[in-house]
Short mmCIF file of C-alpha atoms in Angstrom, two decimals:
data_model
loop_
_atom_site.label_atom_id
_atom_site.label_comp_id
_atom_site.label_asym_id
_atom_site.label_seq_id
_atom_site.Cartn_x
_atom_site.Cartn_y
_atom_site.Cartn_z
CA MET A 1 180.42 0.10 -144.16
CA LYS A 2 179.85 2.02 -147.38
CA TYR A 3 176.33 3.12 -148.37
CA ILE A 4 174.75 4.90 -151.30
CA ALA A 5 171.60 6.98 -150.98
CA ILE A 6 168.90 7.54 -153.56
CA ASP A 7 166.54 10.51 -153.63
CA TYR A 8 164.15 9.07 -156.21
CA GLY A 9 162.13 11.37 -158.41
CA THR A 10 159.99 10.82 -161.48
CA LYS A 11 162.09 13.34 -163.45
CA ARG A 12 165.44 13.45 -161.63
CA THR A 13 167.04 11.15 -159.07
CA GLY A 14 169.86 12.29 -156.82
CA LEU A 15 172.62 9.93 -155.75
CA ALA A 16 175.05 10.22 -152.86
CA ALA A 17 177.66 7.91 -151.35
CA SER A 18 179.30 7.57 -147.99
CA ASP A 19 182.96 7.03 -147.27
CA THR A 20 183.99 3.42 -146.66
CA GLY A 21 183.58 3.89 -142.90
CA GLY A 22 179.99 5.04 -143.30
CA ASN A 23 180.67 8.32 -141.51
CA MET A 24 180.23 11.08 -144.10
CA ALA A 25 178.02 11.55 -147.17
CA PHE A 26 179.05 13.07 -150.50
CA PRO A 27 176.99 14.11 -153.55
CA ARG A 28 177.73 11.96 -156.58
CA MET A 29 175.38 12.45 -159.54
CA THR A 30 171.88 13.14 -160.79
CA LEU A 31 170.10 10.71 -163.10
CA THR A 32 167.49 12.05 -165.48
CA MET A 33 164.52 9.83 -166.22
CA LYS A 34 164.33 9.18 -169.95
CA THR A 35 163.15 5.58 -170.05
CA ARG A 36 162.85 3.18 -167.15
CA GLU A 37 165.34 0.77 -168.75
CA LYS A 38 167.97 3.47 -169.36
CA PHE A 39 167.43 4.79 -165.83
CA PHE A 40 168.04 1.38 -164.27
CA THR A 41 171.04 0.72 -166.52
CA GLU A 42 172.64 3.97 -165.31
CA LEU A 43 171.66 3.36 -161.70
CA LEU A 44 173.06 -0.18 -161.66
CA ALA A 45 176.28 1.04 -163.31
CA PHE A 46 176.59 3.67 -160.54
CA ILE A 47 176.03 1.01 -157.87
CA GLU A 48 178.64 -1.25 -159.45
CA LYS A 49 181.16 1.60 -159.64
CA GLU A 50 180.63 2.73 -156.03
CA THR A 51 180.63 -0.84 -154.60
CA PRO A 52 178.43 -0.09 -151.59
CA GLU A 53 177.47 -2.70 -149.04
CA ALA A 54 173.90 -1.36 -148.80
CA ILE A 55 171.48 1.15 -150.36
CA VAL A 56 169.41 3.79 -148.57
CA VAL A 57 166.28 5.19 -150.21
CA GLY A 58 164.35 8.19 -148.96
CA LEU A 59 160.62 7.58 -148.52
CA PRO A 60 158.80 10.92 -148.69
CA MET A 61 156.01 11.53 -146.19
CA THR A 62 153.92 14.52 -145.25
CA LEU A 63 154.86 16.43 -142.12
CA ASP A 64 152.00 14.53 -140.44
CA GLY A 65 153.65 11.21 -141.33
CA GLU A 66 151.16 10.33 -144.06
CA GLU A 67 152.08 8.72 -147.37
CA THR A 68 151.63 10.64 -150.61
CA LEU A 69 151.47 9.82 -154.30
CA MET A 70 155.26 10.20 -154.36
CA SER A 71 155.54 7.71 -151.47
CA ARG A 72 153.69 5.15 -153.58
CA GLN A 73 155.93 5.88 -156.56
CA VAL A 74 159.02 5.35 -154.38
CA ARG A 75 157.57 2.04 -153.15
CA ASN A 76 157.09 0.97 -156.79
CA PHE A 77 160.69 2.00 -157.50
CA LEU A 78 161.86 -0.03 -154.48
CA ALA A 79 160.11 -3.14 -155.81
CA ARG A 80 161.75 -2.70 -159.23
CA LEU A 81 165.15 -2.07 -157.62
CA ARG A 82 164.81 -5.16 -155.42
CA ARG A 83 164.27 -7.31 -158.55
CA ARG A 84 167.46 -5.95 -160.10
CA CYS A 85 169.79 -5.70 -157.10
CA ASP A 86 170.68 -8.12 -154.30
CA LEU A 87 172.22 -5.56 -151.92
CA PRO A 88 170.45 -4.83 -148.63
CA ILE A 89 168.09 -1.88 -149.04
CA PHE A 90 167.09 0.43 -146.21
CA ILE A 91 164.36 3.06 -146.26
CA ILE A 92 164.25 6.21 -144.24
CA THR A 93 161.24 8.46 -144.04
CA GLU A 94 161.93 11.99 -145.08
CA ALA A 95 160.09 15.24 -145.53
CA LEU A 96 161.35 18.42 -147.15
CA SER A 97 164.81 17.04 -148.01
CA SER A 98 164.76 18.71 -151.45
CA PHE A 99 163.48 21.97 -149.99
CA GLU A 100 166.17 21.98 -147.28
CA ALA A 101 168.84 21.00 -149.83
CA GLU A 102 167.83 23.94 -152.00
CA LEU A 103 168.11 26.32 -149.04
CA GLU A 104 171.60 24.97 -148.25
CA LEU A 105 172.69 25.49 -151.85
CA ARG A 106 171.31 29.05 -151.91
CA ASP A 107 173.17 29.76 -148.67
CA ALA A 108 176.33 28.44 -150.36
CA GLY A 109 175.87 31.07 -153.10
CA LEU A 110 174.42 28.97 -155.91
CA LYS A 111 171.64 30.37 -158.05
CA GLY A 112 168.83 29.12 -160.30
CA HIS A 113 170.16 26.65 -162.86
CA GLU A 114 173.24 25.86 -160.76
CA ILE A 115 170.91 24.68 -157.98
CA ASP A 116 168.77 22.64 -160.38
CA LYS A 117 171.85 20.66 -161.45
CA VAL A 118 172.75 19.48 -157.94
CA VAL A 119 169.72 19.84 -155.63
CA ASP A 120 168.73 16.18 -156.00
CA GLN A 121 172.27 15.04 -155.11
CA GLN A 122 172.22 17.31 -152.08
CA ALA A 123 168.84 15.88 -151.04
CA ALA A 124 170.39 12.40 -151.29
CA VAL A 125 173.24 13.60 -149.05
CA ARG A 126 170.68 14.79 -146.46
CA ILE A 127 168.92 11.40 -146.63
CA LEU A 128 172.19 9.54 -146.19
CA GLU A 129 173.37 11.76 -143.33
CA SER A 130 170.07 11.17 -141.52
CA PHE A 131 170.46 7.43 -141.98
CA LEU A 132 174.08 7.38 -140.84
CA HIS A 133 173.08 9.15 -137.61
CA LEU A 134 170.53 6.43 -136.76
CA SER A 135 171.55 3.62 -134.45
CA GLU A 136 171.52 0.15 -136.00
CA GLU A 137 168.30 -0.85 -134.22
CA HIS A 138 166.45 2.17 -135.68
CA ARG A 139 167.42 1.47 -139.29
CA GLN A 140 164.49 0.16 -141.28
CA ARG A 141 165.26 -2.60 -143.77
CA TYR A 142 163.20 -2.89 -146.96
CA ASP A 143 162.32 -6.50 -147.77
#
């Protein structure tokens, strides 16, 4: 089963996709928020191109498991996405995915602006990898 992952941000949103078997995750692109309508047009075009069977969205939480302002913004995004897309949507709680993605990219030899271009995609990869490692019964569906 093929999935796409979304690391939603108010400025930049990272996108990743799995292989058709749902085993590995790959960075795909970063969307920049200009207007909400343009953002959703680009996002829906990406979804149509990738033809996933489901979507995974990272829900940021504090290390103590508490919701934040960003958590609420992601929940608002999920509601808007649900109105525009009929695919099954899963959420996975995440903390520090962007921070860890940045460390991975630095370890790979990238610097400054190079990291800024792809860190959100790499965070989406981390989100998708975490989801793919969950057993079916531990995957949380967004309804």
